[in-house]
Short mmCIF file of C-alpha atoms in Angstrom, two decimals:
data_model
loop_
_atom_site.label_atom_id
_atom_site.label_comp_id
_atom_site.label_asym_id
_atom_site.label_seq_id
_atom_site.Cartn_x
_atom_site.Cartn_y
_atom_site.Cartn_z
CA UNK A 1 112.55 135.14 199.10
CA UNK A 2 111.39 132.74 196.10
CA UNK A 3 114.35 130.33 195.95
CA UNK A 4 114.20 129.80 199.76
CA UNK A 5 110.28 129.03 198.87
CA UNK A 6 111.96 126.59 196.12
CA UNK A 7 114.08 125.12 198.70
CA UNK A 8 111.94 124.58 201.57
CA UNK A 9 109.79 122.71 198.88
CA UNK A 10 112.10 120.65 197.22
CA UNK A 11 112.85 119.68 200.97
CA UNK A 12 109.82 118.87 201.30
CA UNK A 13 109.57 116.81 198.15
CA UNK A 14 112.36 114.59 199.22
CA UNK A 15 111.07 113.72 202.65
CA UNK A 16 108.05 112.57 201.31
CA UNK A 17 109.54 110.49 199.13
CA UNK A 18 111.57 109.23 202.02
CA UNK A 19 109.07 108.42 203.84
CA UNK A 20 107.34 106.49 201.42
CA UNK A 21 106.61 103.12 202.49
CA UNK A 22 107.07 99.40 200.50
CA UNK A 23 104.77 96.81 200.40
CA UNK A 24 105.01 93.30 199.47
CA UNK A 25 101.96 91.32 199.04
CA UNK A 26 101.50 87.69 199.11
CA UNK A 27 99.12 85.31 199.16
CA UNK A 28 98.44 81.29 197.93
CA UNK A 29 95.76 79.88 197.80
CA UNK A 30 94.96 77.56 194.69
CA UNK A 31 97.37 80.17 193.07
CA UNK A 32 99.65 82.25 194.16
CA UNK A 33 99.34 86.15 194.08
CA UNK A 34 101.91 88.84 194.62
CA UNK A 35 102.38 92.42 194.48
CA UNK A 36 104.06 95.30 195.65
CA UNK A 37 103.30 98.51 197.11
CA UNK A 38 105.35 101.86 196.40
CA UNK A 39 102.93 103.98 198.22
CA UNK A 40 99.65 104.49 196.23
CA UNK A 41 101.24 102.04 193.06
CA UNK A 42 100.01 99.08 193.02
CA UNK A 43 103.00 96.02 190.69
CA UNK A 44 101.61 92.87 190.02
CA UNK A 45 104.73 90.75 190.28
CA UNK A 46 102.55 86.89 189.95
CA UNK A 47 100.48 86.59 188.25
CA UNK A 48 101.68 88.79 185.70
CA UNK A 49 99.51 90.59 183.46
CA UNK A 50 98.75 89.85 180.11
CA UNK A 51 100.75 92.39 177.46
CA UNK A 52 99.69 94.32 174.62
CA UNK A 53 99.99 91.67 171.35
CA UNK A 54 102.43 94.28 169.63
CA UNK A 55 101.85 94.82 165.23
CA UNK A 56 104.29 92.88 163.36
CA UNK A 57 107.61 94.94 162.19
CA UNK A 58 108.53 94.46 158.78
CA UNK A 59 111.61 92.91 158.99
CA UNK A 60 114.69 94.83 157.26
CA UNK A 61 117.64 93.27 154.65
CA UNK A 62 120.62 93.49 157.43
CA UNK A 63 123.29 93.28 155.28
CA UNK A 64 126.43 91.10 155.12
CA UNK A 65 129.59 91.97 157.16
CA UNK A 66 132.62 89.60 156.14
CA UNK A 67 134.16 88.22 159.14
CA UNK A 68 137.77 89.11 159.79
CA UNK A 69 140.00 86.90 161.56
CA UNK A 70 141.31 87.52 164.85
CA UNK A 71 144.38 87.95 166.48
CA UNK A 72 145.04 85.35 168.27
CA UNK A 73 145.03 87.15 171.92
CA UNK A 74 148.13 86.40 174.77
CA UNK A 75 146.40 84.68 178.05
CA UNK A 76 147.11 86.83 180.91
CA UNK A 77 148.32 84.40 183.88
CA UNK A 78 145.57 83.97 186.31
CA UNK A 79 145.21 85.52 189.32
CA UNK A 80 145.92 83.04 191.77
CA UNK A 81 149.48 82.55 190.05
CA UNK A 82 149.76 86.58 190.08
CA UNK A 83 148.61 87.50 193.47
CA UNK A 84 148.94 83.48 195.57
CA UNK A 85 145.62 81.62 196.88
CA UNK A 86 145.55 83.55 200.26
CA UNK A 87 145.05 86.97 198.64
CA UNK A 88 142.03 85.73 197.11
CA UNK A 89 140.52 84.38 199.88
CA UNK A 90 141.40 87.16 201.78
CA UNK A 91 139.31 89.29 198.63
CA UNK A 92 136.93 86.47 199.05
CA UNK A 93 136.64 86.50 202.64
CA UNK A 94 135.98 90.35 202.73
CA UNK A 95 132.91 89.91 199.51
CA UNK A 96 131.27 88.14 201.82
CA UNK A 97 131.02 89.85 204.88
CA UNK A 98 129.88 92.93 202.64
CA UNK A 99 127.56 90.73 201.37
CA UNK A 100 125.82 89.13 204.83
CA UNK A 101 126.18 92.61 206.41
CA UNK A 102 123.84 94.16 204.07
CA UNK A 103 121.49 91.42 204.42
CA UNK A 104 121.27 91.56 207.45
CA UNK A 105 121.06 95.22 208.24
CA UNK A 106 118.30 94.77 205.42
CA UNK A 107 116.01 92.47 206.85
CA UNK A 108 116.38 93.93 210.04
CA UNK A 109 114.94 96.79 209.21
CA UNK A 110 111.85 94.75 207.37
CA UNK A 111 108.47 94.98 209.69
CA UNK A 112 106.36 92.18 208.54
CA UNK A 113 102.86 92.84 208.82
CA UNK A 114 100.94 89.98 208.77
CA UNK A 115 102.49 85.80 208.40
CA UNK A 116 99.71 83.63 208.35
CA UNK A 117 100.46 79.58 206.87
CA UNK A 118 97.75 77.18 207.02
CA UNK A 119 98.49 73.32 205.72
CA UNK A 120 96.00 70.87 205.57
CA UNK A 121 98.51 67.67 204.95
CA UNK A 122 96.78 64.56 202.97
CA UNK A 123 98.44 61.46 201.31
CA UNK A 124 97.40 58.58 199.85
CA UNK A 125 96.96 56.33 203.62
CA UNK A 126 97.06 57.16 206.99
CA UNK A 127 100.83 56.28 206.64
CA UNK A 128 101.50 58.17 204.09
CA UNK A 129 99.88 61.31 205.82
CA UNK A 130 101.64 60.80 208.46
CA UNK A 131 105.18 60.51 207.32
CA UNK A 132 103.82 63.66 204.76
CA UNK A 133 102.87 65.53 208.07
CA UNK A 134 106.42 65.06 210.02
CA UNK A 135 108.12 66.65 206.60
CA UNK A 136 106.12 69.35 206.22
CA UNK A 137 106.48 70.01 210.80
CA UNK A 138 109.70 69.52 210.04
CA UNK A 139 111.05 72.38 207.10
CA UNK A 140 107.61 74.76 208.19
CA UNK A 141 108.42 75.43 211.90
CA UNK A 142 112.48 76.28 211.70
CA UNK A 143 111.64 78.28 208.83
CA UNK A 144 109.22 80.95 210.30
CA UNK A 145 110.97 80.13 213.28
CA UNK A 146 114.11 81.42 211.26
CA UNK A 147 112.29 84.66 209.42
CA UNK A 148 110.25 85.40 213.05
CA UNK A 149 114.91 85.59 214.40
CA UNK A 150 115.45 88.09 211.11
CA UNK A 151 113.07 90.39 211.00
CA UNK A 152 110.72 92.22 212.52
CA UNK A 153 106.92 90.99 212.67
CA UNK A 154 103.72 92.09 214.30
CA UNK A 155 101.77 88.98 213.45
CA UNK A 156 102.54 85.65 212.59
CA UNK A 157 100.19 82.33 212.96
CA UNK A 158 101.51 78.48 212.19
CA UNK A 159 98.94 76.67 211.35
CA UNK A 160 99.75 72.18 210.21
CA UNK A 161 97.65 70.11 210.43
CA UNK A 162 97.14 65.96 209.21
CA UNK A 163 94.26 65.38 207.21
CA UNK A 164 93.34 61.43 207.41
CA UNK A 165 90.03 61.34 205.77
CA UNK A 166 89.79 59.57 202.17
CA UNK A 167 89.99 60.62 199.05
CA UNK A 168 91.78 64.12 200.97
CA UNK A 169 94.00 66.72 199.39
CA UNK A 170 96.90 68.65 200.54
CA UNK A 171 95.21 72.42 200.83
CA UNK A 172 97.62 74.98 201.90
CA UNK A 173 96.59 78.56 202.84
CA UNK A 174 98.74 81.72 202.87
CA UNK A 175 99.03 85.45 203.51
CA UNK A 176 102.59 87.73 203.84
CA UNK A 177 102.54 91.37 204.46
CA UNK A 178 105.86 93.06 204.97
CA UNK A 179 106.21 96.52 204.64
CA UNK A 180 109.96 99.04 204.38
CA UNK A 181 110.25 102.58 203.98
CA UNK A 182 112.15 104.07 201.13
CA UNK A 183 114.73 106.49 203.22
CA UNK A 184 115.67 102.37 204.71
CA UNK A 185 116.71 101.23 201.25
CA UNK A 186 118.77 104.00 200.55
CA UNK A 187 120.57 104.57 203.91
CA UNK A 188 121.62 101.16 203.22
CA UNK A 189 122.14 102.20 199.46
CA UNK A 190 124.94 104.56 200.85
CA UNK A 191 126.09 102.54 203.82
CA UNK A 192 127.18 99.40 202.07
CA UNK A 193 128.03 101.62 198.88
CA UNK A 194 130.61 103.38 200.34
CA UNK A 195 132.08 100.18 201.75
CA UNK A 196 131.51 98.23 198.48
CA UNK A 197 133.69 101.24 197.05
CA UNK A 198 136.04 100.83 199.57
CA UNK A 199 136.68 97.53 199.29
CA UNK A 200 137.29 98.36 195.20
CA UNK A 201 139.79 101.12 196.03
CA UNK A 202 142.05 98.80 197.65
CA UNK A 203 141.61 95.46 194.93
CA UNK A 204 142.42 98.46 192.50
CA UNK A 205 145.65 99.22 194.26
CA UNK A 206 146.42 95.52 194.81
CA UNK A 207 146.44 95.08 191.17
#
């Protein structure tokens, strides 16, 4: 019976690991901050925590090695000359399709829990402010629209306003929280990893 309890314990542990959430949190208010949470473990990415200074190790004398003359190697024919441009283009197409499919699957399993962006646009004068406001709107709104279409978004809000006050400065406030579970990543790695290995096997057979 002991082996059964051990087996059940291993299965339970793997199940718990698979359902650990990986959360990305990012914010900007005068300074950019970003961290990844694996369960309750926090990994701060930006700003990076200062590393402790290590004691300088004593430099060791390195023995000089006599360089031997390199033998002239024969140049191998390029893949284009050997297999043709159509073969190479077909390979590029297959790799691109695999990459796009993997990215689409990856983003479709991401849940954006919060996406909040507030921009107060200011310029040197009223005309400059209006121009900058138009540029911000032309970039930000389509970009956020693309994100909302690609991933699952629980809540988002974008607010861009021109500030015509004298001596005003552009201010940006940004908050972002996204989550994905470990089992999703494992499933994607297995699914597209198998496809990648099959493609690699096809290429090796053709070479």
